[in-house]
């Protein structure tokens, strides 16, 4: 299937002018905000609901519904918080979206603010994204100068201020309640829910937390309408999705595809196939926290429902491709190590389970595995999955359970041979 | 959200509980114990340890029962009926034990450790963990009281949540993340919270251990009894642990009506006084060179000197209700005098209120109050558990206002109005008229519809306390009089007071005497007696023959150090009844050894007026006896009869007097009266001399008090040497600098102490702690707890003396 469609989020990519306010305005920028200031908040929420836009941060929750949950009568301020803590291994599309067209994020954020009656929005930027934070700061200055932020935005009587806050380098702060804690200056650890952020979020006020890509879809929805938005994608997963493909492919990078595009199309047409023409062994559909899939899943459409049916998740649509020369135990050890290191430490299964799994997997890959390690690894996956305080540990568990589900014999081979059958050097050897 | 009770099913058993109840609490009511570590009934849910998994029908994932609230029709299956929940709990315990050192044989917590107990009850038989364990340097002293072993820690965050939610003293925090997460404290800081010991008690493992109990005992070595803390009027319920006859530990006992699950560090760590080597456990007679004598001999000797003599009784605030009742009855019915007193401060008419109206404000009322006015009380230092309850009220949204000369530790949750000591009365009267800084507080209290609370500390003088009572009445708020010492309120109730009989009846009220007549006879002395100061003055003037000092040292306990010394020098017979002689050794003519609080059964009355039963953990040491028994023996030796020979008989009579309302005057009868000590009731003098400040003092929590004897770790953690606190503006005017020595001169004496600047001190005042090392503040006072004082740099005074 040849991929032909009108690009949306990436339509100005390659056009350096669109980074600045003038270039953005010349290409129709801030038209959504101009229209939104003359709409009621309910009309904005309705438009987003009708578009079927779903959160692009991983969970896929309907955005309009999320905005609709925000109570308007509490007497407290409301907040929009943009989750730009893009940290999932293999994921870097938010980064490129912001670098290339920062005003689109500001516009989407301002529209969201209008929708929930918020006057101060925060953009929480991943600590490592220094350059992107600078790009945003500059765009914000321009937007204030152009009257699109601050008091009386776009000629209206509405006020929207945007504050950029940089994180300090913790993966967990992409979890929305940990993000809110971090934004408040507290330890970046997830909060108990309920209360949900929509009711008691930032500073215990009603708060909407949205992903960068989600909000960048909003201006077009306002300008061109929900029906236009639904022209691409599937009925339950409308619109396009940014896909980050990396690993053993010819042309890694960020690509925009309509939701529902088969993985094969992305791999072969966009990414140029597996590197060196080798055979596909395994791939993650949505970052390292989503369960691994194999070559037999290559025709799966990339949308929320199809991947769930295949036992995985769309996640952030960060596809990492492994070929026949890659060792699954090595990959699992590396990924689990990431989640163990990034565990916030709050709850037992994540903190201790990740610690244990890292040690056992490292030992297996290094050739010191024992037969009775395999049931331990299997139990670790089972005992961590869905048992932790937040979803971080489900990443740890998914790596373990999915790699065992599809590649149990490779684990056994490591034990039987007392070494990695593929001869992949162990992580610690690489480090030294 | 509806508040209707919710019916749900747990393990097939139906139960109805209030809405918002956590599943784990509902299960407890059914007698189902779900294992848990981070959950604590007095802390907010955390969901951190993940031990309490249950299965909820219709939910795909296991739930933590400590975070999920009940819902109508919910069907819950615990480890008792759900294999899935049981397996998850076993797996989680396996996780928790991965890095645990399993050093139970050398751990203080061994034998009473939730981790040990639950690992045994619910855990896997053996570990499959073959890797190296996490190691840390240990133990790390967080303070002279608290040690931290990070290897044993299961990171449940009970300790950090306690400091965050309950005490507000956020010294410790979780640092780092992942498997490296650990409890820690900022470099160079001490865990300097007067509530630090609670973190030890709620630690579900042996990660936080107490310096005083380190390697001291095993649970099976201990004999325990239910006690009530002898230190302040908070009335914390304690478990007193004794090993081979020695008190080795105090633990807080849960009582949601009083102390929740907490006690302060003084209550927890100042427990060695009953075993102090200075304690004397045999009667002594001066005639024999203060050599041991029998009780019969000493009582006979004392009785001979009391019959037909001018006798007065001074006592403190730490005896039991029964002791006070016996004293009150002995003085009136056998000795025939109203010259008896227990007070340090005089509350005027409010004392009648306190003696006759128990529980006008209880802890629960404080917690529920939408608005609270606190006058003349530094709750953290004086009644720490009341401080915690005030903080709890603040967390629930109460507006708290504190009127006090120094900012208190409630500063982060309460508004403070700094006033000069003695100025409370005029501020409060002004507020009643709708003026001044407290006018809005009267409105808040009024708006609370009877749920507002006014708390007057005993230090705000009789005029201040009466004005606070009047304000409470104007605003329709509840009124509580907060006395400081453990049983001041019980002494007041029992009539250890020159003007009041038990229950608050005045001695000169014929109806009050008549009401007592069936039990006390009809020959009660009817003229008001001498109060604390008048007794000392009479003694100093040679107008007394016998002075009883029962559980009191007037040289250090009272604000009349010099007068007390003259009194002791001029009374022919001084009878000391106490745990020890201490400073009184040169003066005592007879010594009667009293039993320590941990050796007595009876009751103590909290500041609220709540009577709580205490049980002895051991018998009286040596020949020492409970005070009431000694007093009953003295009555007999004098040919009288108190009418009871056993504690049960005494209690029955006391309850008849107190609870049958025998001595209770009617509610309208509280009229201001002039106290027998006019100085106590007066407004503070304004300092005429611009070079002088109004010096005021009160005991800080941890001081040199007798019951803190040998509490060395506590003192190392929380006690400072004496200091004088001055407002920076006054300091600048007087040439005083932080840390430099100041010479403090009053009409009663002088002392040299280092200066501390405190911008949150009422200007024109100076504060010294009452009894910290280096200064017995009573030596600077002349009958009242405030006095005009001249302050100047010690260097200036030395230079002047050198040139003179």
Coordinates of N, CA and C in Angstrom, one line a residue, chain B residues 602-700:
Chain B
X602 N -4.2 4.7 90.0 CA -5.1 5.9 90.3 C -5.5 6.6 89.0
X603 N -5.7 7.9 89.1 CA -6.2 8.6 87.9 C -5.4 9.9 87.8
X604 N -5.3 10.3 86.5 CA -4.8 11.7 86.3 C -5.8 12.4 85.4
X605 N -5.8 13.7 85.5 CA -6.8 14.5 84.7 C -6.1 15.3 83.7
X606 N -6.5 15.2 82.5 CA -5.8 16.0 81.4 C -6.2 17.4 81.5
X607 N -5.6 18.3 80.7 CA -6.0 19.7 80.7 C -7.5 19.9 80.3
X608 N -8.0 18.9 79.6 CA -9.4 18.9 79.2 C -10.4 18.7 80.4
X609 N -9.8 18.0 81.4 CA -10.6 17.5 82.5 C -11.0 16.1 82.4
X610 N -10.3 15.4 81.5 CA -10.6 13.9 81.3 C -9.8 13.1 82.3
X611 N -10.5 12.3 83.1 CA -9.8 11.5 84.1 C -9.4 10.2 83.4
X612 N -8.1 9.9 83.5 CA -7.6 8.6 82.9 C -7.0 7.7 84.0
X613 N -7.3 6.5 83.9 CA -6.8 5.5 84.8 C -5.3 5.1 84.5
X614 N -4.5 5.0 85.5 CA -3.1 4.5 85.3 C -2.9 3.3 86.1
X615 N -2.1 2.4 85.6 CA -1.8 1.2 86.3 C -0.3 1.2 86.6
X616 N 0.1 0.6 87.7 CA 1.5 0.6 88.1 C 2.2 -0.5 87.2
X617 N 3.4 -0.2 86.8 CA 4.2 -1.3 86.1 C 5.0 -2.0 87.1
X618 N 5.2 -1.5 88.3 CA 6.0 -2.2 89.3 C 5.5 -1.6 90.7
X619 N 5.8 -2.3 91.7 CA 5.5 -1.8 93.0 C 6.4 -0.7 93.5
X620 N 6.0 0.1 94.5 CA 6.8 1.1 95.0 C 8.2 0.6 95.4
X621 N 9.2 1.3 95.1 CA 10.6 0.9 95.4 C 10.9 1.1 96.9
X622 N 11.6 0.2 97.5 CA 11.9 0.3 98.9 C 10.7 0.5 99.8
X623 N 10.8 1.5 100.7 CA 9.7 1.7 101.6 C 8.8 2.8 101.0
X624 N 9.0 3.3 99.8 CA 8.2 4.4 99.3 C 6.7 3.9 99.2
X625 N 5.8 4.9 99.4 CA 4.4 4.6 99.3 C 3.7 5.6 98.4
X626 N 2.5 5.3 97.9 CA 1.8 6.3 97.2 C 1.4 7.5 98.1
X627 N 1.4 8.7 97.6 CA 1.2 9.8 98.4 C -0.1 9.8 99.3
X628 N -1.2 9.3 98.7 CA -2.4 9.3 99.4 C -2.3 8.4 100.7
X629 N -1.5 7.3 100.5 CA -1.4 6.4 101.7 C -0.6 7.0 102.8
X630 N 0.4 7.8 102.4 CA 1.2 8.5 103.4 C 0.3 9.5 104.1
X631 N -0.5 10.2 103.3 CA -1.3 11.3 103.9 C -2.4 10.7 104.8
X632 N -2.9 9.5 104.4 CA -3.9 8.8 105.2 C -3.3 8.4 106.5
X633 N -2.0 7.9 106.4 CA -1.3 7.5 107.6 C -1.0 8.7 108.5
X634 N -0.7 9.8 108.0 CA -0.5 11.0 108.8 C -1.8 11.4 109.5
X635 N -2.9 11.3 108.8 CA -4.2 11.6 109.4 C -4.4 10.7 110.6
X636 N -4.1 9.5 110.4 CA -4.3 8.5 111.5 C -3.4 8.9 112.7
X637 N -2.2 9.2 112.3 CA -1.2 9.5 113.4 C -1.6 10.8 114.2
X638 N -2.4 11.6 113.5 CA -2.9 12.8 114.2 C -4.2 12.6 114.9
X639 N -4.6 11.3 114.9 CA -5.9 11.0 115.5 C -7.1 11.2 114.7
X640 N -6.9 11.5 113.4 CA -8.0 11.7 112.5 C -8.3 10.5 111.7
X641 N -9.2 10.6 110.7 CA -9.5 9.5 109.8 C -10.0 10.1 108.5
X642 N -9.3 9.7 107.4 CA -9.8 10.3 106.1 C -10.9 9.5 105.6
X643 N -11.2 8.3 106.2 CA -12.4 7.6 105.8 C -12.2 6.5 104.7
X644 N -10.9 6.3 104.3 CA -10.6 5.3 103.3 C -9.3 4.6 103.7
X645 N -9.3 3.3 103.5 CA -8.1 2.6 103.7 C -7.5 1.9 102.5
X646 N -8.3 1.8 101.5 CA -7.9 1.3 100.2 C -8.1 2.3 99.1
X647 N -7.4 2.0 98.0 CA -7.6 2.9 96.8 C -9.0 2.8 96.3
X648 N -9.6 1.6 96.4 CA -11.0 1.5 95.9 C -11.9 2.3 96.7
X649 N -11.7 2.3 98.0 CA -12.6 3.1 98.9 C -12.4 4.6 98.5
X650 N -11.2 5.0 98.4 CA -10.9 6.4 98.1 C -11.5 6.8 96.7
X651 N -11.4 5.9 95.7 CA -11.9 6.2 94.4 C -13.4 6.3 94.5
X652 N -14.1 5.4 95.2 CA -15.5 5.5 95.3 C -16.0 6.8 95.9
X653 N -15.2 7.3 96.9 CA -15.6 8.5 97.6 C -15.3 9.7 96.6
X654 N -14.2 9.7 96.0 CA -13.8 10.7 95.0 C -14.8 10.8 93.9
X655 N -15.2 9.7 93.4 CA -16.2 9.7 92.3 C -17.5 10.3 92.8
X656 N -17.9 9.9 94.0 CA -19.1 10.5 94.6 C -19.0 12.0 94.6
X657 N -17.9 12.5 95.0 CA -17.7 14.0 95.1 C -17.7 14.6 93.7
X658 N -16.9 14.0 92.8 CA -16.7 14.7 91.5 C -17.9 14.4 90.5
X659 N -18.3 13.2 90.4 CA -19.2 12.9 89.4 C -20.6 13.0 89.8
X660 N -20.9 12.9 91.1 CA -22.3 13.1 91.5 C -22.6 14.6 91.6
X661 N -21.5 15.4 91.3 CA -21.7 16.8 91.2 C -21.9 17.4 92.6
X662 N -21.3 16.7 93.6 CA -21.5 17.2 95.0 C -21.0 18.6 95.2
X663 N -19.9 18.9 94.7 CA -19.4 20.2 94.9 C -19.6 21.2 93.8
X664 N -20.4 20.9 92.8 CA -20.4 21.7 91.6 C -21.3 22.9 91.8
X665 N -20.8 24.1 91.7 CA -21.6 25.3 91.7 C -22.4 25.5 90.4
X666 N -23.5 26.2 90.5 CA -24.3 26.4 89.2 C -23.5 27.2 88.2
X667 N -23.9 27.0 87.0 CA -23.1 27.6 85.9 C -23.0 29.1 85.9
X668 N -23.9 29.8 86.4 CA -23.9 31.2 86.3 C -23.0 31.8 87.4
X669 N -22.5 31.0 88.3 CA -21.8 31.5 89.4 C -20.3 31.9 89.2
X670 N -19.9 31.9 87.9 CA -18.5 32.3 87.7 C -18.3 33.8 87.6
X671 N -18.0 34.4 88.7 CA -17.8 35.8 88.7 C -16.3 36.1 89.0
X672 N -15.7 37.1 88.3 CA -14.3 37.4 88.6 C -14.1 37.6 90.1
X673 N -13.1 37.0 90.7 CA -12.8 37.4 92.1 C -11.3 37.8 92.1
X674 N -11.0 38.5 93.1 CA -9.6 38.9 93.2 C -8.8 37.8 93.9
X675 N -7.8 37.3 93.2 CA -7.1 36.2 93.7 C -6.3 36.6 94.9
X676 N -6.0 35.6 95.7 CA -5.3 35.9 97.0 C -3.9 36.5 96.7
X677 N -3.4 36.3 95.5 CA -2.1 36.9 95.2 C -2.3 37.9 94.1
X678 N -2.5 39.2 94.6 CA -2.9 40.2 93.6 C -1.9 40.3 92.4
X679 N -0.6 40.0 92.6 CA 0.3 40.2 91.5 C 0.0 39.3 90.4
X680 N -0.5 38.1 90.7 CA -0.8 37.2 89.6 C -1.9 37.7 88.7
X681 N -2.8 38.5 89.2 CA -4.0 39.0 88.5 C -3.7 40.3 87.8
X682 N -2.7 41.0 88.1 CA -2.5 42.3 87.6 C -2.1 42.3 86.1
X683 N -2.4 43.4 85.5 CA -1.8 43.6 84.2 C -0.3 43.8 84.4
X684 N 0.5 43.5 83.3 CA 1.9 43.6 83.5 C 2.3 45.1 83.7
X685 N 3.3 45.4 84.5 CA 3.7 46.8 84.6 C 4.4 47.2 83.3
X686 N 4.1 48.5 82.9 CA 4.8 49.0 81.8 C 6.2 49.4 82.3
X687 N 7.2 49.1 81.5 CA 8.5 49.4 81.9 C 8.7 51.0 81.8
X688 N 8.9 51.5 83.0 CA 9.0 53.0 83.1 C 10.4 53.4 82.5
X689 N 11.4 52.7 82.9 CA 12.8 53.0 82.5 C 13.0 52.5 81.1
X690 N 13.3 53.4 80.1 CA 13.5 53.0 78.8 C 14.6 52.0 78.6
X691 N 15.5 51.9 79.6 CA 16.6 50.9 79.5 C 16.1 49.5 79.9
X692 N 14.9 49.4 80.4 CA 14.4 48.1 80.9 C 13.4 47.4 80.0
X693 N 13.4 46.1 80.0 CA 12.5 45.3 79.2 C 11.6 44.5 80.1
X694 N 10.5 44.1 79.6 CA 9.7 43.2 80.5 C 10.1 41.8 80.2
X695 N 10.8 41.2 81.3 CA 11.3 39.9 81.2 C 10.2 38.9 81.5
X696 N 10.1 37.9 80.6 CA 9.1 36.8 81.0 C 9.7 35.5 80.8
X697 N 9.1 34.5 81.4 CA 9.7 33.2 81.3 C 8.6 32.1 81.4
X698 N 8.9 31.0 80.8 CA 8.1 29.8 81.1 C 9.0 28.6 80.8
X699 N 8.7 27.4 81.4 CA 9.6 26.3 81.1 C 9.4 25.8 79.7
X700 N 10.6 25.6 79.0 CA 10.5 24.9 77.7 C 10.3 23.4 77.9

